[in-house]
CSV table of C-alpha atoms and ligand atoms in Angstrom, one decimal:
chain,number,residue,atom,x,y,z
B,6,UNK,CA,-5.6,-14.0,-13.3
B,7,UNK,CA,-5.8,-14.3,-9.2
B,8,UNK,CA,-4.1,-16.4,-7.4
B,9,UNK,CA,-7.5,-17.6,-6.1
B,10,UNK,CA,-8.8,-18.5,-9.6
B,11,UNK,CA,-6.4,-21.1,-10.0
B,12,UNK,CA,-6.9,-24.8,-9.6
B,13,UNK,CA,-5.8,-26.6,-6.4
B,14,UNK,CA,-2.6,-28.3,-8.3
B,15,UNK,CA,-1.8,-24.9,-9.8
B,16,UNK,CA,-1.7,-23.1,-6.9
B,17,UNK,CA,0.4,-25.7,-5.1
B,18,UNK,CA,2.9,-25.3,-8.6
B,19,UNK,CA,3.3,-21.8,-7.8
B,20,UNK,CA,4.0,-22.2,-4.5
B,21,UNK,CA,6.7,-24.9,-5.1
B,22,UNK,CA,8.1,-22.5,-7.6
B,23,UNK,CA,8.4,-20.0,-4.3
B,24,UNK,CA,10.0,-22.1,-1.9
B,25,UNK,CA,12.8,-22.9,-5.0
B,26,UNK,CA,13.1,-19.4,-5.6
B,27,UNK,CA,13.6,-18.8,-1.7
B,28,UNK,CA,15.6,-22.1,-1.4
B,29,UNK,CA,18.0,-21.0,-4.7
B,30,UNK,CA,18.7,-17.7,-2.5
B,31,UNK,CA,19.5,-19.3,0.6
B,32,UNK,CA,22.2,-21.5,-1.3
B,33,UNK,CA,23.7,-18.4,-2.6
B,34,UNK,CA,24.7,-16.9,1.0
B,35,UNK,CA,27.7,-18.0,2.8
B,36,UNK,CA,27.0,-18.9,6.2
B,37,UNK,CA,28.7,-15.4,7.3
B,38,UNK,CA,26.2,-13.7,5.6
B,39,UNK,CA,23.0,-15.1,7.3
B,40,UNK,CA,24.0,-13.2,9.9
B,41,UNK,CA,23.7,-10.0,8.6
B,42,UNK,CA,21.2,-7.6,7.8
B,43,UNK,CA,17.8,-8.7,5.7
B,44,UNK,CA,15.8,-6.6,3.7
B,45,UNK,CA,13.2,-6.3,6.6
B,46,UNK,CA,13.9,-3.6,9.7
B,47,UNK,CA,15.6,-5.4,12.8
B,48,UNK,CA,15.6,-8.8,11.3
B,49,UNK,CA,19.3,-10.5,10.1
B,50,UNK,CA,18.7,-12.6,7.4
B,51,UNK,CA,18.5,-15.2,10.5
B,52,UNK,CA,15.5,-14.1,11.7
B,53,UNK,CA,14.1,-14.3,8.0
B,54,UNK,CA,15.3,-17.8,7.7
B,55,UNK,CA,14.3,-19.1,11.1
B,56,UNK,CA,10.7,-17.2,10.4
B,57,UNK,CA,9.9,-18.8,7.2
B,58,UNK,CA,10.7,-22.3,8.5
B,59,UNK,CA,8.6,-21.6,12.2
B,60,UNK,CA,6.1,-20.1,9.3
B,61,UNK,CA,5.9,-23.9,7.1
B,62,UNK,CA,5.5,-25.6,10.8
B,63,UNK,CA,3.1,-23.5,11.5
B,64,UNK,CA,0.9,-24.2,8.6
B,65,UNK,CA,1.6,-27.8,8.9
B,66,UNK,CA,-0.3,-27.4,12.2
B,67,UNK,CA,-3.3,-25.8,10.5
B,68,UNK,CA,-3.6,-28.7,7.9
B,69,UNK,CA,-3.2,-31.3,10.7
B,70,UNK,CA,-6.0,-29.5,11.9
B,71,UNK,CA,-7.6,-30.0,8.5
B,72,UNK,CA,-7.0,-33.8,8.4
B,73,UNK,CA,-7.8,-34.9,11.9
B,74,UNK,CA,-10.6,-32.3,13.1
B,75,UNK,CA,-8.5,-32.0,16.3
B,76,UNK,CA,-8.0,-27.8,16.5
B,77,UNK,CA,-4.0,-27.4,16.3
B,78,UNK,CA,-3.3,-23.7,16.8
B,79,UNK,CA,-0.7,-21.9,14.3
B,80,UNK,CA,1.2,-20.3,17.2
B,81,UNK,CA,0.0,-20.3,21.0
B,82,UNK,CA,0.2,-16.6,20.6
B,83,UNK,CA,1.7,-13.8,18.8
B,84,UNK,CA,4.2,-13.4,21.7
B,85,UNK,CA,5.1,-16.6,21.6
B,86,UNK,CA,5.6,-16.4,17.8
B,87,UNK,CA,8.0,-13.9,18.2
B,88,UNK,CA,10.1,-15.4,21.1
B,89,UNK,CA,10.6,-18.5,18.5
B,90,UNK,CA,11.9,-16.5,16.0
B,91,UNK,CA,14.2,-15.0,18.1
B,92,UNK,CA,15.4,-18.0,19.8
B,93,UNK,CA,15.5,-19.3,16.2
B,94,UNK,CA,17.9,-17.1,14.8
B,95,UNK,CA,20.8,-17.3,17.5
B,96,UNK,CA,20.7,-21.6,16.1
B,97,UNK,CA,23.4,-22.5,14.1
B,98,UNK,CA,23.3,-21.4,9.9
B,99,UNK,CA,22.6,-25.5,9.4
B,100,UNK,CA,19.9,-25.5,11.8
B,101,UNK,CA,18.4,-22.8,10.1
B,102,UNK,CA,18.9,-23.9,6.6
B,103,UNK,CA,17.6,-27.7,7.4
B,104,UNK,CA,14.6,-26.3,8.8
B,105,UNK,CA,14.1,-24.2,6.1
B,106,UNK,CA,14.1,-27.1,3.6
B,107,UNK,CA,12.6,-30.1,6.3
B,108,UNK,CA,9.3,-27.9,7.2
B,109,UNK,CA,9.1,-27.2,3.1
B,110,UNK,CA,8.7,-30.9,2.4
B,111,UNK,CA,6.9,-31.8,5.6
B,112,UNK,CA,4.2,-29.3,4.3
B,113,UNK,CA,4.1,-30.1,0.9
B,114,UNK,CA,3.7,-33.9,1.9
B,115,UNK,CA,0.4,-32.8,4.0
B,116,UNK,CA,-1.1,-31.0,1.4
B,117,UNK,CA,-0.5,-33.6,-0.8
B,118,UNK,CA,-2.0,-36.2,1.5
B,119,UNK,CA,-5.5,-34.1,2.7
B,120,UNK,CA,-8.6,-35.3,1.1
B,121,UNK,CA,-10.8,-33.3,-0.9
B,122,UNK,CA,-12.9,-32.6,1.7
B,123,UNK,CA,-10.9,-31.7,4.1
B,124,UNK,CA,-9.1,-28.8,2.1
B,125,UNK,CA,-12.7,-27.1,3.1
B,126,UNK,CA,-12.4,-27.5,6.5
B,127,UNK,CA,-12.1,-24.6,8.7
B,128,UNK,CA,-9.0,-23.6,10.3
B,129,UNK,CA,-8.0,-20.6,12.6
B,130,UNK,CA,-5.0,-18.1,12.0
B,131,UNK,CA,-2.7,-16.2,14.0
B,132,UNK,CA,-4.7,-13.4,13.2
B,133,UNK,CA,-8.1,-14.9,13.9
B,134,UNK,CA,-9.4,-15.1,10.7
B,135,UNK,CA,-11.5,-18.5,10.1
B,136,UNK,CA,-10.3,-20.0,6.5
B,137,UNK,CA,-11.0,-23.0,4.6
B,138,UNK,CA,-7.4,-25.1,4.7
B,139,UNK,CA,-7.0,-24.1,1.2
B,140,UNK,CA,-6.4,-20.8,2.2
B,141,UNK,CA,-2.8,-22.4,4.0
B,142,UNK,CA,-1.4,-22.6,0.0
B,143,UNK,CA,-2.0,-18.6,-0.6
B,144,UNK,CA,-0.6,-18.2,3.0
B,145,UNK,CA,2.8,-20.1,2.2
B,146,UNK,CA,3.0,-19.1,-1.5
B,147,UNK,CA,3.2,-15.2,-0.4
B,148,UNK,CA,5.3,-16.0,2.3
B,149,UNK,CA,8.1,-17.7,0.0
B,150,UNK,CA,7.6,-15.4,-2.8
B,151,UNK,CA,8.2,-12.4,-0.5
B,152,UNK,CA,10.5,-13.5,2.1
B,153,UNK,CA,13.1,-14.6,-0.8
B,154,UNK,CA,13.0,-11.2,-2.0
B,155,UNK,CA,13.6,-10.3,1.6
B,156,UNK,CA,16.9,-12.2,1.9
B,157,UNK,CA,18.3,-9.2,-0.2
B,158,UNK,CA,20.5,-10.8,-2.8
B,159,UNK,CA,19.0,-10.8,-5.7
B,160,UNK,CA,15.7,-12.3,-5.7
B,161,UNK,CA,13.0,-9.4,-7.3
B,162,UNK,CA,9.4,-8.6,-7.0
B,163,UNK,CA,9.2,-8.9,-11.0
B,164,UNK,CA,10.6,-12.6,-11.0
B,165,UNK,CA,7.1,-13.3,-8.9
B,166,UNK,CA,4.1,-15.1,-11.3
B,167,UNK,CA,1.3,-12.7,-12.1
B,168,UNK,CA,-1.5,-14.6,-10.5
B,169,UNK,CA,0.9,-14.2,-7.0
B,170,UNK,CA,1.4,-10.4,-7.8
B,171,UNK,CA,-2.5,-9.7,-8.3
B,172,UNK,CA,-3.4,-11.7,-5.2
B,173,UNK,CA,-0.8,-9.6,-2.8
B,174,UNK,CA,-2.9,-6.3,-4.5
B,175,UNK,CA,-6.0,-7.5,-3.5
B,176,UNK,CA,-4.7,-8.6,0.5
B,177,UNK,CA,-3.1,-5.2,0.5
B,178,UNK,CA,-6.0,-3.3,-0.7
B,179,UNK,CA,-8.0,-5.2,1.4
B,180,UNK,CA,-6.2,-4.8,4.8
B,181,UNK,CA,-6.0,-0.7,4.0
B,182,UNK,CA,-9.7,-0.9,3.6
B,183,UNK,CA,-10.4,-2.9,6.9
B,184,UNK,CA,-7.7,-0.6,8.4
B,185,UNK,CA,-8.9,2.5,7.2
B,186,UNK,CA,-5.4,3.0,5.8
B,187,UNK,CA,-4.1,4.5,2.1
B,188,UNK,CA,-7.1,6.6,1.6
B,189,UNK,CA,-5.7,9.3,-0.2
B,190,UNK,CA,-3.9,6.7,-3.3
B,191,UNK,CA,-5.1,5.6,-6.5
B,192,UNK,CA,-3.4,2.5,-7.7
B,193,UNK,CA,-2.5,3.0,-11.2
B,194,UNK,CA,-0.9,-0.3,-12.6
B,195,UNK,CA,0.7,0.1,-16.3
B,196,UNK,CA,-2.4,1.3,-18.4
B,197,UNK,CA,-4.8,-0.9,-16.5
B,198,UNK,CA,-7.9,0.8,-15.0
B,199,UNK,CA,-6.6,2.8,-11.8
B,200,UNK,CA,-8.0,1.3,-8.7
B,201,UNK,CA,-8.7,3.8,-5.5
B,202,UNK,CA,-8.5,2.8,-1.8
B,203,UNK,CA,-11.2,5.1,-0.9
B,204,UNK,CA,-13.6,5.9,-4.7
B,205,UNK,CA,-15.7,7.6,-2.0
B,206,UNK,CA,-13.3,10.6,-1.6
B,207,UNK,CA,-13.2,13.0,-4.0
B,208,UNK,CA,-10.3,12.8,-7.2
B,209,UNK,CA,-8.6,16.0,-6.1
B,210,UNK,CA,-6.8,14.9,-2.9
B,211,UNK,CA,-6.1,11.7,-4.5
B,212,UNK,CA,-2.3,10.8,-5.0
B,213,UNK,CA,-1.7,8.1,-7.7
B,214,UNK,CA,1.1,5.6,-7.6
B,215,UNK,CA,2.6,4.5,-11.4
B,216,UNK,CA,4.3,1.3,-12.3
B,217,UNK,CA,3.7,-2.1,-13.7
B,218,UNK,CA,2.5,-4.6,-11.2
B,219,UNK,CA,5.5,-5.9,-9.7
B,220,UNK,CA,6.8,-2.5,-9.1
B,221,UNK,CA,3.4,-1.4,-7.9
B,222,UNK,CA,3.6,-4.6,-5.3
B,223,UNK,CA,6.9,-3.8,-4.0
B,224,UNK,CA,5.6,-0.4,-3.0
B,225,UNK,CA,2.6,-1.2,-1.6
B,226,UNK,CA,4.0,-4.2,0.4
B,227,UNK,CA,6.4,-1.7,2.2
B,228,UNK,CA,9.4,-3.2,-0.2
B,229,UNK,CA,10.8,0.5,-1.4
B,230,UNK,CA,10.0,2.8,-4.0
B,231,UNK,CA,11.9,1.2,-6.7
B,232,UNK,CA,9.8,1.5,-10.5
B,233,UNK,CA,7.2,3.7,-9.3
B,234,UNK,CA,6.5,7.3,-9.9
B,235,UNK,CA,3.9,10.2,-8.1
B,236,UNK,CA,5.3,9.6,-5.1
B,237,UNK,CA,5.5,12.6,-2.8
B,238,UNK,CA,8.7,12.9,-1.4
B,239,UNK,CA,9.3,10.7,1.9
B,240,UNK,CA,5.8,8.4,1.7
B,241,UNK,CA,5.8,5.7,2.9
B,242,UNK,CA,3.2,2.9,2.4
B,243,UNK,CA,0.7,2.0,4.8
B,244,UNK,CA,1.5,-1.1,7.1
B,245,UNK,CA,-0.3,-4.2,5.6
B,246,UNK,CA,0.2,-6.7,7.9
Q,12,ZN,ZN1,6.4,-13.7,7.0
């Protein structure tokens, strides 16, 4: 079951279920250790906190957008984006962990209030793609389900629901294709059918990557190794976002 398939209330369970997860991880961390190093390259666990919290604003923006018709950008640009992060993660741990929670029930109040019809609306994101406003719940619930896994104590890929897990295969998948990335790997998850980036290129330069699904999304989402087996030595994963 895709994340996709499920109905509108499910889908916003699920993603409620991420910002706890993500919420419960915070909690854990003593202020000295927001300031250290996250899971993710160059970020502290700051930058990851200030992030996800710009990242809820951000999508409160897009269902504005939704509810009013008036066009309410994500982010002016990507630079600017990036500048708010890292002015973001010099503010104090509190800062950081209000906004964290604050944007999380600022959003959840908007979805709850947008009409039916406006969850069809189209919206813009940062990358340009034109979605229905719908598509903001997938957007946040991989955000939360990921970034808490980010934090780096103790959150893991295989405490993420299914329907979440087969979703972030299909984005991946997806991006590779439209990237022309990842054409040499076959996707074999647990004893399902394997799936291949490229089925047009022949099965003997094909490497295939083993492991159940959450171990098999932690690879491909550039999370580590951890679970998985027919990896050459020193692969890495394509980029996905
Ligand atoms: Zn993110």
């Amino acid at each position: 079951m895709n994340f996709r398939h499920l109905t509108l209330a499910e889908r916003l369970d699920f993603t409620r279920g991420g910002t706890e997860q993500l919420t419960r991880h915070l909690a854990e961390l003593r202020d000295d250790e927001v300031a250290e190093q996250s899971v993710l390259p160059g970020w502290t666990r700051a930058h990851l906190v200030a992030h996800v919290g710009y990242n809820a604003a951000a999508l409160c923006r897009l269902t504005d957008w939704a509810a009013t018709g008036i066009e309410t950008p994500m982010y002016d640009s990507v630079e600017q984006r990036g500048r708010e992060i890292d002015d973001g993660a010099g503010d104090s741990v509190q800062v950081l962990r209000d906004r964290v929670g604050d944007t999380a029930r600022l959003l959840d109040e908007k979805w709850h209030s947008l009409s039916e019809s406006a969850w069809s609306r189209e919206v813009r994101t940062i990358q340009g793609r034109t979605v229905p406003a719908s598509e903001t719940i997938w957007m946040r619930a991989r955000e939360v389900w990921i970034h808490a896994v980010d934090l780096g104590n103790g959150a893991r890929f295989s405490e993420i629901p299914d329907p979440v897990l087969r979703s972030l295969v299909d984005d991946v998948i997806k991006a590779w294709r439209n990237n022309g990335l990842g054409s040499g790997l076959t996707l074999q998850i647990s004893e399902e059918e394997p799936i291949s980036i490229d089925p047009d290129r022949g099965r003997d330069n094909q490497v295939s990557i083993s492991g159940d699904l959450a171990a098999v999304v932690q690879w491909i989402t550039g999370r580590g190794a951890e679970g998985v087996t027919g990896l050459p030595d020193g692969v890495d994963a394509p980029r996905w976002l």
